Amino acid sequence: YLKISKLALAFAIIHSKPRGKSCREYTEHLAKTVSEQDFGWKWKVEALEAEVLRLHQELLLNKICPRFSLENNASAGTLLDQECINPLSYSSQLEDSGCDVSNDYAYDSLGVASDFHQSENNVSSSKHWLERVPPFNFCSTSKGGNLSAPVKFLQHLIEIRKLSEGGILQADLTKLEDDSFTICNSVSELLDGLTVFYNSPEFPVSNFLTEAVSVLINLITDTKLSNHILKKCFKKLEEFKKSLIHIILRKSNINRFQALHAISHTLVLLGRNNILRNSLITLLLSEVRQFAEQLLQACQIRAMYDVTQYENIFLLCMILEQLLQNDTEESNISNSDYDGEEKNKFLKDLDQIILHLSDEFPLFSLYLWRVSVVLNSAQIQ
């Protein structure tokens, strides 16, 4: 049947092709026309799915905390109904050198943006939430497109939880368990969008991107909310971490270092969560070990190696070292929870690998040694 259908289609194309065009050109034209129609339908489907999610988000917020029940805020309903200004404006772009850090970020030794911690230090100002948090933007979104809707939804969810804990307003958080589908879809949309942004050749350094990461971190570190979210979105978060690691290793454009540092900071912040830390350390150990083995093999047979991956691997080593150091410094966390098999694979024959690589790759050998020292100290403790 399939062969007959293909033959019939071929005859139809041959008989209907216009003069002056070959069968091949006409077939390519028809294929392009059909693909454009498919793309249009896909876009419409994504727009409708985003609209459905937007309505679910609005409904869930109303179930948890009805707009007009906000105490001491007669105009709360009006404020929440205001039209939101789209915050997705890029305040700066990558410098040509690829090394300059934009003023949008204020980093410490490993670049943890100070903006990420502002919300944690503003507990006393939570009463003024409706004045300092922008109105909820219920704009339609698509994967990798406008992230304002999931960011604002999750931001409001976090603030409602904080205000309800302080007794400022009444909120029924049991609805979160009943409608976890909406939260998981919002988190999934946020993670997909962040992945697209981080993977973009022209990495947008913007205050809004900082805000999106901050909301994600606050969400998974809020113990009361994470109980509802992590168990549903754990697999998606694991995929997000893997994607960030692969982006770090594979980025090869000239102006990539500022973007790679921003991705590294996000991984460090994710690694501060007790649940996500162990799997992230396991992933990093595996990637660093595999690259070290590949580099050793290339060195022994005098073969070419991936220079870009060699330049980028140092960021994974720095992330791994910091996470292991944090692991040993926090006495309330077990330091042997991450995958023992991967840890043993990493330490196996590591001295021999360092010895063979130390002449041609002294810096990488030094980083391997530093990671092994911290890993062994964690094991001893």
Coordinates of N, CA and C in Angstrom, one line a residue, residues 292 296 346-362 364-373:
A292 N 39.2 13.0 31.4 CA 40.6 12.7 31.8 C 41.1 11.4 31.1
L296 N 44.1 11.2 28.3 CA 45.2 10.3 28.5 C 45.4 9.4 27.3
F346 N 36.4 7.4 39.8 CA 37.1 8.6 39.7 C 38.5 8.5 40.3
L347 N 38.5 7.9 41.5 CA 39.8 7.8 42.3 C 40.7 6.7 41.8
K348 N 40.1 5.7 41.1 CA 40.9 4.6 40.6 C 41.9 5.0 39.5
D349 N 43.1 4.6 39.7 CA 44.2 5.0 38.8 C 44.4 6.5 38.6
L350 N 43.8 7.3 39.5 CA 43.9 8.7 39.3 C 45.3 9.2 39.4
D351 N 46.1 8.6 40.3 CA 47.5 9.0 40.4 C 48.3 8.7 39.1
Q352 N 48.0 7.6 38.5 CA 48.7 7.3 37.3 C 48.3 8.2 36.1
I353 N 47.0 8.6 36.1 CA 46.5 9.6 35.1 C 47.2 10.9 35.3
I354 N 47.3 11.4 36.5 CA 47.9 12.7 36.8 C 49.4 12.6 36.4
L355 N 50.1 11.5 36.7 CA 51.5 11.3 36.4 C 51.7 11.4 34.9
H356 N 50.9 10.8 34.1 CA 51.1 10.8 32.7 C 50.7 12.1 32.0
L357 N 49.8 12.8 32.6 CA 49.4 14.1 32.0 C 50.1 15.3 32.5
S358 N 50.8 15.1 33.6 CA 51.4 16.3 34.3 C 52.4 17.1 33.4
D359 N 53.1 16.4 32.5 CA 54.1 17.1 31.7 C 53.4 18.0 30.6
E360 N 52.5 17.4 29.9 CA 51.8 18.2 28.8 C 50.6 19.0 29.3
F361 N 50.0 18.5 30.3 CA 48.8 19.3 30.8 C 48.9 19.5 32.3
P362 N 49.9 20.3 32.7 CA 50.1 20.5 34.2 C 48.9 21.2 34.9
F364 N 45.6 21.1 34.1 CA 44.5 20.1 34.3 C 44.9 19.0 35.4
S365 N 46.2 18.6 35.4 CA 46.6 17.7 36.4 C 46.5 18.2 37.8
L366 N 46.8 19.5 37.9 CA 46.7 20.2 39.2 C 45.2 20.2 39.7
Y367 N 44.3 20.5 38.7 CA 42.9 20.5 39.1 C 42.4 19.2 39.5
L368 N 42.8 18.1 38.8 CA 42.4 16.8 39.1 C 42.9 16.4 40.6
W369 N 44.1 16.8 40.9 CA 44.7 16.6 42.2 C 43.9 17.3 43.3
R370 N 43.5 18.6 43.0 CA 42.8 19.3 44.0 C 41.4 18.7 44.3
V371 N 40.7 18.2 43.2 CA 39.5 17.6 43.4 C 39.6 16.3 44.2
S372 N 40.7 15.5 43.9 CA 40.9 14.3 44.6 C 41.2 14.5 46.1
V373 N 41.9 15.6 46.4 CA 42.2 15.9 47.8 C 40.9 16.2 48.5

